[in-house]
Amino acid sequence: MSVRSLAVVVLLPLLLTACAEESTGELSAEALQLLQQRSQAFQGRAAAGLLQNDSARALAGELYAAHCAACHGNTGAESERGVPQLENAMFHHGESEAAIRTTIREGRHSVMPSFGGEMSEVELGAVVAYVRSFSSGEALANYAETAEEQYGKYCVQCHGAEGLGNVETGIPNLADDYWLHGESMMNVRLTITGGVDVQCPPQAGLLADSEIELLTAHVLGTRSSSVP
Ligand code: HEC
Ligand code: HEC
């Protein structure tokens, strides 16, 4: 056996196991199947109704831990920059039952190009201050003109003149106090220079309809009431 085929035989299964563990929150295939079977008891029931049912909510929590928590974090935990912590997030893809169901079923993929090479340091600094002024309301003394010019050139077509965002196109609101990618000057700068490419994986075809419905209920039910 060549070194190469030996590597494939030995390393590939290890790698696949590692990936499987990561994506399933470390539950075995049997355990996941059992969750799916238990979900069938709620077949045909919509999320809003499931929310009223204690055993449905408990099962939904288990499904969340198995399929979502690896990225979104468990209750109260911090999630990675760019991954919304669902209880406290402002949903920029929509927060209605239907929008959440679509997010889980079809996934979401958001891309913002990087503008690192497009602007001078001064222009970049001005745009960072400008973006932050949407929520702080602070006036930009001497950089206002440069900032408006750059924002109009590179940003306005997606983010709009007032940065208010758009649920239809998945553009976040820059004028609120919620920052998915961080609100510090450094983080805003990093978002602009590095761009964004984030994805919530689609579950249609992987999870049963009843599981997707239970997860929709879970997301609706655990959202903090302080989220407007
Ligand atoms: C591989 C990591 C990953 C997994 C697994 C994952 N998500 Fe996501 N999810 C993300 C990322 C990243 C985003 C942000 C996508 C964006 O901004 O467009 C996101 C966005 C979302 C949103 C939309 C928030 C908004 O702003 O509108 C919801 C709801 C959501 N996920 C629910 C879930 C549920 C429920 C599961 C489990 C079935 C899940 N996600 C599994 C990474 C993940
Ligand atoms: C092609 C459309 C597009 C353009 C052009 C664009 N953005 Fe974005 N921007 C996005 C999307 C989509 C997101 C959200 C990514 C996500 O879901 O995480 C985003 C996110 C952001 C965020 C992070 C918001 C948060 O909650 O943390 C900032 C800041 C931002 N953009 C600033 C800018 C600036 C400044 C420009 C111009 C230099 C710009 N964007 C140009 C699409 C765009």
Short mmCIF file of C-alpha atoms and ligand atoms in Angstrom, two decimals:
data_model
loop_
_atom_site.label_atom_id
_atom_site.label_comp_id
_atom_site.label_asym_id
_atom_site.label_seq_id
_atom_site.Cartn_x
_atom_site.Cartn_y
_atom_site.Cartn_z
CA MET A 1 0.00 0.00 0.00
CA SER A 2 1.40 3.42 -0.94
CA VAL A 3 1.87 6.13 1.65
CA ARG A 4 -0.85 8.12 -0.06
CA SER A 5 -3.51 5.42 0.02
CA LEU A 6 -2.50 4.60 3.58
CA ALA A 7 -3.11 8.23 4.49
CA VAL A 8 -6.55 8.09 2.87
CA VAL A 9 -7.46 4.87 4.66
CA VAL A 10 -6.25 6.08 8.05
CA LEU A 11 -6.93 9.81 7.96
CA LEU A 12 -10.16 10.11 6.01
CA PRO A 13 -12.36 8.24 8.51
CA LEU A 14 -10.81 10.29 11.32
CA LEU A 15 -11.56 13.50 9.45
CA LEU A 16 -15.13 12.46 8.64
CA THR A 17 -15.75 11.53 12.26
CA ALA A 18 -14.43 14.88 13.39
CA CYS A 19 -16.69 16.73 10.92
CA ALA A 20 -19.74 14.66 11.85
CA GLU A 21 -19.18 15.37 15.52
CA GLU A 22 -18.89 19.06 14.90
CA SER A 23 -22.04 19.37 12.80
CA THR A 24 -24.29 17.26 15.04
CA GLY A 25 -23.33 18.62 18.41
CA GLU A 26 -21.64 15.26 19.03
CA LEU A 27 -24.79 13.13 19.04
CA SER A 28 -24.60 9.75 17.36
CA ALA A 29 -26.58 9.04 14.20
CA GLU A 30 -28.88 6.81 16.27
CA ALA A 31 -29.55 9.54 18.79
CA LEU A 32 -30.37 11.97 15.99
CA GLN A 33 -32.71 9.45 14.42
CA LEU A 34 -34.47 8.99 17.73
CA LEU A 35 -35.01 12.75 17.94
CA GLN A 36 -36.52 12.63 14.47
CA GLN A 37 -38.84 9.78 15.42
CA ARG A 38 -40.02 11.60 18.54
CA SER A 39 -40.69 14.68 16.40
CA GLN A 40 -43.17 12.73 14.27
CA ALA A 41 -45.63 12.91 17.17
CA PHE A 42 -46.02 16.60 16.31
CA GLN A 43 -46.36 16.08 12.56
CA GLY A 44 -48.57 18.64 10.83
CA ARG A 45 -48.63 21.11 13.73
CA ALA A 46 -47.43 24.65 13.19
CA ALA A 47 -44.82 26.41 15.32
CA ALA A 48 -47.20 28.85 17.01
CA GLY A 49 -49.29 25.95 18.35
CA LEU A 50 -46.24 23.91 19.38
CA LEU A 51 -45.14 26.81 21.55
CA GLN A 52 -48.12 26.13 23.83
CA ASN A 53 -47.14 22.51 24.38
CA ASP A 54 -44.58 21.72 27.10
CA SER A 55 -43.36 18.41 25.72
CA ALA A 56 -43.01 19.94 22.24
CA ARG A 57 -40.93 22.76 23.70
CA ALA A 58 -38.70 20.34 25.58
CA LEU A 59 -38.11 18.29 22.45
CA ALA A 60 -37.48 21.48 20.46
CA GLY A 61 -34.77 22.41 22.97
CA GLU A 62 -33.10 19.04 22.41
CA LEU A 63 -33.25 19.53 18.64
CA TYR A 64 -31.72 22.97 19.02
CA ALA A 65 -28.88 21.60 21.15
CA ALA A 66 -28.24 18.88 18.58
CA HIS A 67 -28.42 20.90 15.37
CA CYS A 68 -27.93 24.59 16.11
CA ALA A 69 -26.09 25.25 19.38
CA ALA A 70 -22.66 24.39 17.95
CA CYS A 71 -22.84 27.65 16.01
CA HIS A 72 -25.46 29.76 17.78
CA GLY A 73 -24.42 28.87 21.31
CA ASN A 74 -26.50 27.64 24.17
CA THR A 75 -28.80 29.89 26.14
CA GLY A 76 -26.92 32.88 27.46
CA ALA A 77 -23.63 31.95 25.84
CA GLU A 78 -21.67 34.29 23.61
CA SER A 79 -21.60 33.29 19.98
CA GLU A 80 -18.85 33.98 17.50
CA ARG A 81 -18.64 37.34 15.74
CA GLY A 82 -21.03 37.22 12.78
CA VAL A 83 -23.16 34.41 14.20
CA PRO A 84 -26.29 35.80 15.84
CA GLN A 85 -27.01 34.73 19.41
CA LEU A 86 -30.64 34.04 18.64
CA GLU A 87 -32.24 35.06 21.92
CA ASN A 88 -30.87 38.58 21.73
CA ALA A 89 -30.39 39.15 18.04
CA MET A 90 -32.21 41.65 15.87
CA PHE A 91 -33.22 39.35 13.04
CA HIS A 92 -32.23 40.98 9.78
CA HIS A 93 -33.83 38.18 7.75
CA GLY A 94 -37.18 38.68 9.47
CA GLU A 95 -38.61 37.66 12.82
CA SER A 96 -42.08 36.47 11.86
CA GLU A 97 -42.86 32.78 12.23
CA ALA A 98 -42.81 32.44 8.42
CA ALA A 99 -39.45 34.22 8.05
CA ILE A 100 -37.81 32.10 10.76
CA ARG A 101 -39.17 28.91 9.18
CA THR A 102 -37.72 29.99 5.82
CA THR A 103 -34.36 30.78 7.43
CA ILE A 104 -34.16 27.31 8.95
CA ARG A 105 -35.51 25.50 5.91
CA GLU A 106 -33.57 27.29 3.17
CA GLY A 107 -30.63 28.68 5.12
CA ARG A 108 -29.27 32.22 4.67
CA HIS A 109 -26.14 33.35 2.97
CA SER A 110 -25.05 36.96 3.37
CA VAL A 111 -22.22 38.52 1.48
CA MET A 112 -20.76 41.98 1.68
CA PRO A 113 -17.75 42.69 -0.55
CA SER A 114 -14.52 43.84 1.08
CA PHE A 115 -13.53 47.44 0.54
CA GLY A 116 -10.02 47.23 1.93
CA GLY A 117 -8.35 48.25 -1.30
CA GLU A 118 -10.87 50.89 -2.36
CA MET A 119 -10.32 53.67 0.16
CA SER A 120 -7.45 55.65 1.63
CA GLU A 121 -6.91 55.50 5.40
CA VAL A 122 -8.55 58.89 5.81
CA GLU A 123 -11.57 57.88 3.74
CA LEU A 124 -11.90 54.63 5.63
CA GLY A 125 -11.72 56.36 9.00
CA ALA A 126 -14.39 58.80 7.87
CA VAL A 127 -16.74 56.02 6.72
CA VAL A 128 -16.28 54.14 9.99
CA ALA A 129 -17.24 57.26 11.94
CA TYR A 130 -20.15 57.89 9.57
CA VAL A 131 -21.56 54.38 10.01
CA ARG A 132 -21.29 54.63 13.78
CA SER A 133 -23.02 58.02 13.72
CA PHE A 134 -26.19 56.37 12.37
CA SER A 135 -26.85 54.93 15.80
CA SER A 136 -25.03 57.39 18.05
CA GLY A 137 -26.38 60.47 16.30
CA GLU A 138 -22.99 62.14 16.80
CA ALA A 139 -22.11 64.83 14.26
CA LEU A 140 -19.00 64.32 12.12
CA ALA A 141 -17.16 67.55 12.22
CA ASN A 142 -14.55 67.78 9.48
CA TYR A 143 -14.86 64.41 7.78
CA ALA A 144 -18.55 64.62 6.91
CA GLU A 145 -18.08 65.42 3.24
CA THR A 146 -15.49 62.70 2.62
CA ALA A 147 -17.63 60.19 4.51
CA GLU A 148 -20.82 60.99 2.61
CA GLU A 149 -18.99 60.80 -0.67
CA GLN A 150 -17.47 57.37 0.08
CA TYR A 151 -20.66 56.01 1.60
CA GLY A 152 -22.60 57.17 -1.46
CA LYS A 153 -20.08 55.53 -3.75
CA TYR A 154 -19.69 52.15 -2.05
CA CYS A 155 -22.38 51.54 0.56
CA VAL A 156 -25.64 53.31 -0.14
CA GLN A 157 -26.84 50.85 -2.79
CA CYS A 158 -27.14 48.12 -0.20
CA HIS A 159 -27.45 49.92 3.12
CA GLY A 160 -29.60 52.90 2.06
CA ALA A 161 -29.10 56.58 2.80
CA GLU A 162 -29.94 56.22 6.48
CA GLY A 163 -28.56 52.72 6.97
CA LEU A 164 -31.95 51.37 7.99
CA GLY A 165 -31.53 47.91 6.49
CA ASN A 166 -33.96 45.71 4.60
CA VAL A 167 -35.48 42.41 5.71
CA GLU A 168 -36.27 41.38 2.12
CA THR A 169 -32.62 41.55 1.08
CA GLY A 170 -31.17 40.59 4.49
CA ILE A 171 -29.39 43.90 5.02
CA PRO A 172 -28.90 44.68 8.72
CA ASN A 173 -29.96 47.96 10.27
CA LEU A 174 -26.85 50.07 10.92
CA ALA A 175 -28.84 52.70 12.80
CA ASP A 176 -29.84 50.54 15.79
CA ASP A 177 -27.76 49.51 18.79
CA TYR A 178 -27.36 45.93 17.69
CA TRP A 179 -24.09 44.97 16.01
CA LEU A 180 -23.71 41.47 14.64
CA HIS A 181 -20.08 42.07 13.69
CA GLY A 182 -19.11 44.30 16.59
CA GLU A 183 -19.61 47.99 17.23
CA SER A 184 -16.11 49.13 18.18
CA MET A 185 -14.28 51.29 15.66
CA MET A 186 -11.91 48.42 15.09
CA ASN A 187 -14.68 45.92 14.40
CA VAL A 188 -16.59 48.22 12.06
CA ARG A 189 -13.35 48.88 10.21
CA LEU A 190 -12.67 45.15 10.01
CA THR A 191 -16.14 44.51 8.59
CA ILE A 192 -15.56 47.10 5.88
CA THR A 193 -12.02 46.08 4.96
CA GLY A 194 -12.57 42.33 5.27
CA GLY A 195 -16.11 42.09 3.95
CA VAL A 196 -18.57 39.50 5.18
CA ASP A 197 -19.42 36.01 3.99
CA VAL A 198 -21.58 34.17 6.50
CA GLN A 199 -23.97 31.31 6.10
CA CYS A 200 -26.70 29.53 8.04
CA PRO A 201 -26.91 26.06 6.47
CA PRO A 202 -30.24 24.94 4.95
CA GLN A 203 -31.99 22.13 6.85
CA ALA A 204 -34.59 21.16 4.23
CA GLY A 205 -33.89 17.59 3.19
CA LEU A 206 -31.73 16.98 6.27
CA LEU A 207 -34.37 17.45 8.93
CA ALA A 208 -38.01 16.36 8.79
CA ASP A 209 -40.73 19.01 8.44
CA SER A 210 -41.84 18.31 12.01
CA GLU A 211 -38.29 18.99 13.26
CA ILE A 212 -38.09 22.25 11.31
CA GLU A 213 -41.43 23.29 12.80
CA LEU A 214 -40.27 22.45 16.33
CA LEU A 215 -37.07 24.43 15.77
CA THR A 216 -39.10 27.38 14.47
CA ALA A 217 -41.10 27.23 17.71
CA HIS A 218 -37.88 27.07 19.73
CA VAL A 219 -36.43 30.17 18.08
CA LEU A 220 -39.72 32.07 18.50
CA GLY A 221 -40.09 30.94 22.10
CA THR A 222 -36.62 31.73 23.37
CA ARG A 223 -36.37 35.22 21.92
CA SER A 224 -35.85 37.75 24.63
CA SER A 225 -38.89 39.95 25.17
CA SER A 226 -36.56 42.95 25.20
CA VAL A 227 -35.85 42.44 21.49
CA PRO A 228 -38.24 44.85 19.76
C1 HEC B 1 -22.58 26.29 10.73
C2 HEC B 1 -23.11 27.25 11.68
C3 HEC B 1 -24.60 27.35 11.82
C4 HEC B 1 -25.50 26.36 12.12
C5 HEC B 1 -25.25 24.87 12.33
C6 HEC B 1 -26.79 27.01 12.23
N1 HEC B 1 -26.67 28.34 11.99
FE1 HEC B 1 -28.19 29.69 11.99
N2 HEC B 1 -26.91 31.13 11.37
C7 HEC B 1 -25.54 30.98 11.20
C8 HEC B 1 -24.99 32.22 10.71
C9 HEC B 1 -23.53 32.48 10.39
C10 HEC B 1 -26.07 33.11 10.57
C11 HEC B 1 -26.03 34.54 10.04
C12 HEC B 1 -26.43 34.47 8.59
C13 HEC B 1 -26.62 35.81 7.98
O1 HEC B 1 -26.33 36.82 8.63
O2 HEC B 1 -27.10 35.85 6.86
C14 HEC B 1 -27.26 32.40 11.01
C15 HEC B 1 -28.53 32.95 11.01
C16 HEC B 1 -29.65 32.35 11.59
C17 HEC B 1 -30.94 32.99 11.78
C18 HEC B 1 -31.34 34.36 11.25
C19 HEC B 1 -31.03 35.50 12.16
C20 HEC B 1 -31.39 36.80 11.47
O3 HEC B 1 -30.65 37.77 11.66
O4 HEC B 1 -32.41 36.88 10.76
C21 HEC B 1 -31.75 32.07 12.40
C22 HEC B 1 -33.21 32.27 12.80
C23 HEC B 1 -30.97 30.87 12.58
N3 HEC B 1 -29.71 31.08 12.08
C24 HEC B 1 -31.44 29.71 13.15
C25 HEC B 1 -30.73 28.50 13.15
C26 HEC B 1 -31.29 27.25 13.61
C27 HEC B 1 -32.66 27.05 14.21
C28 HEC B 1 -30.31 26.31 13.44
C29 HEC B 1 -30.39 24.82 13.70
C30 HEC B 1 -31.26 24.10 12.83
C31 HEC B 1 -29.15 26.98 12.86
N4 HEC B 1 -29.46 28.31 12.70
C32 HEC B 1 -27.96 26.34 12.55
C33 HEC B 1 -24.82 29.84 11.45
C34 HEC B 1 -25.35 28.59 11.75
C1 HEC B 2 -23.62 44.24 -1.80
C2 HEC B 2 -24.27 44.83 -0.67
C3 HEC B 2 -23.41 45.54 0.36
C4 HEC B 2 -22.57 46.60 0.18
C5 HEC B 2 -22.21 47.29 -1.13
C6 HEC B 2 -22.09 46.97 1.49
N1 HEC B 2 -22.61 46.15 2.45
FE1 HEC B 2 -22.31 46.28 4.46
N2 HEC B 2 -23.36 44.57 4.70
C7 HEC B 2 -24.02 43.88 3.71
C8 HEC B 2 -24.62 42.71 4.29
C9 HEC B 2 -25.44 41.68 3.53
C10 HEC B 2 -24.29 42.71 5.66
C11 HEC B 2 -24.73 41.71 6.69
C12 HEC B 2 -23.90 40.52 6.70
C13 HEC B 2 -24.46 39.53 7.70
O1 HEC B 2 -25.57 39.03 7.52
O2 HEC B 2 -23.76 39.24 8.67
C14 HEC B 2 -23.49 43.90 5.88
C15 HEC B 2 -22.98 44.27 7.12
C16 HEC B 2 -22.36 45.47 7.40
C17 HEC B 2 -21.93 45.91 8.71
C18 HEC B 2 -22.07 45.13 10.00
C19 HEC B 2 -23.35 45.44 10.74
C20 HEC B 2 -23.45 44.76 12.08
O3 HEC B 2 -24.59 44.56 12.54
O4 HEC B 2 -22.44 44.44 12.69
C21 HEC B 2 -21.36 47.14 8.55
C22 HEC B 2 -20.78 48.02 9.64
C23 HEC B 2 -21.43 47.45 7.14
N3 HEC B 2 -22.04 46.42 6.47
C24 HEC B 2 -20.95 48.61 6.57
C25 HEC B 2 -20.82 48.81 5.20
C26 HEC B 2 -20.13 49.93 4.62
C27 HEC B 2 -19.50 51.07 5.39
C28 HEC B 2 -20.19 49.76 3.26
C29 HEC B 2 -19.55 50.60 2.20
C30 HEC B 2 -18.12 50.80 2.31
C31 HEC B 2 -20.93 48.54 3.00
N4 HEC B 2 -21.28 48.01 4.19
C32 HEC B 2 -21.23 48.03 1.74
C33 HEC B 2 -24.11 44.23 2.39
C34 HEC B 2 -23.42 45.25 1.79
#
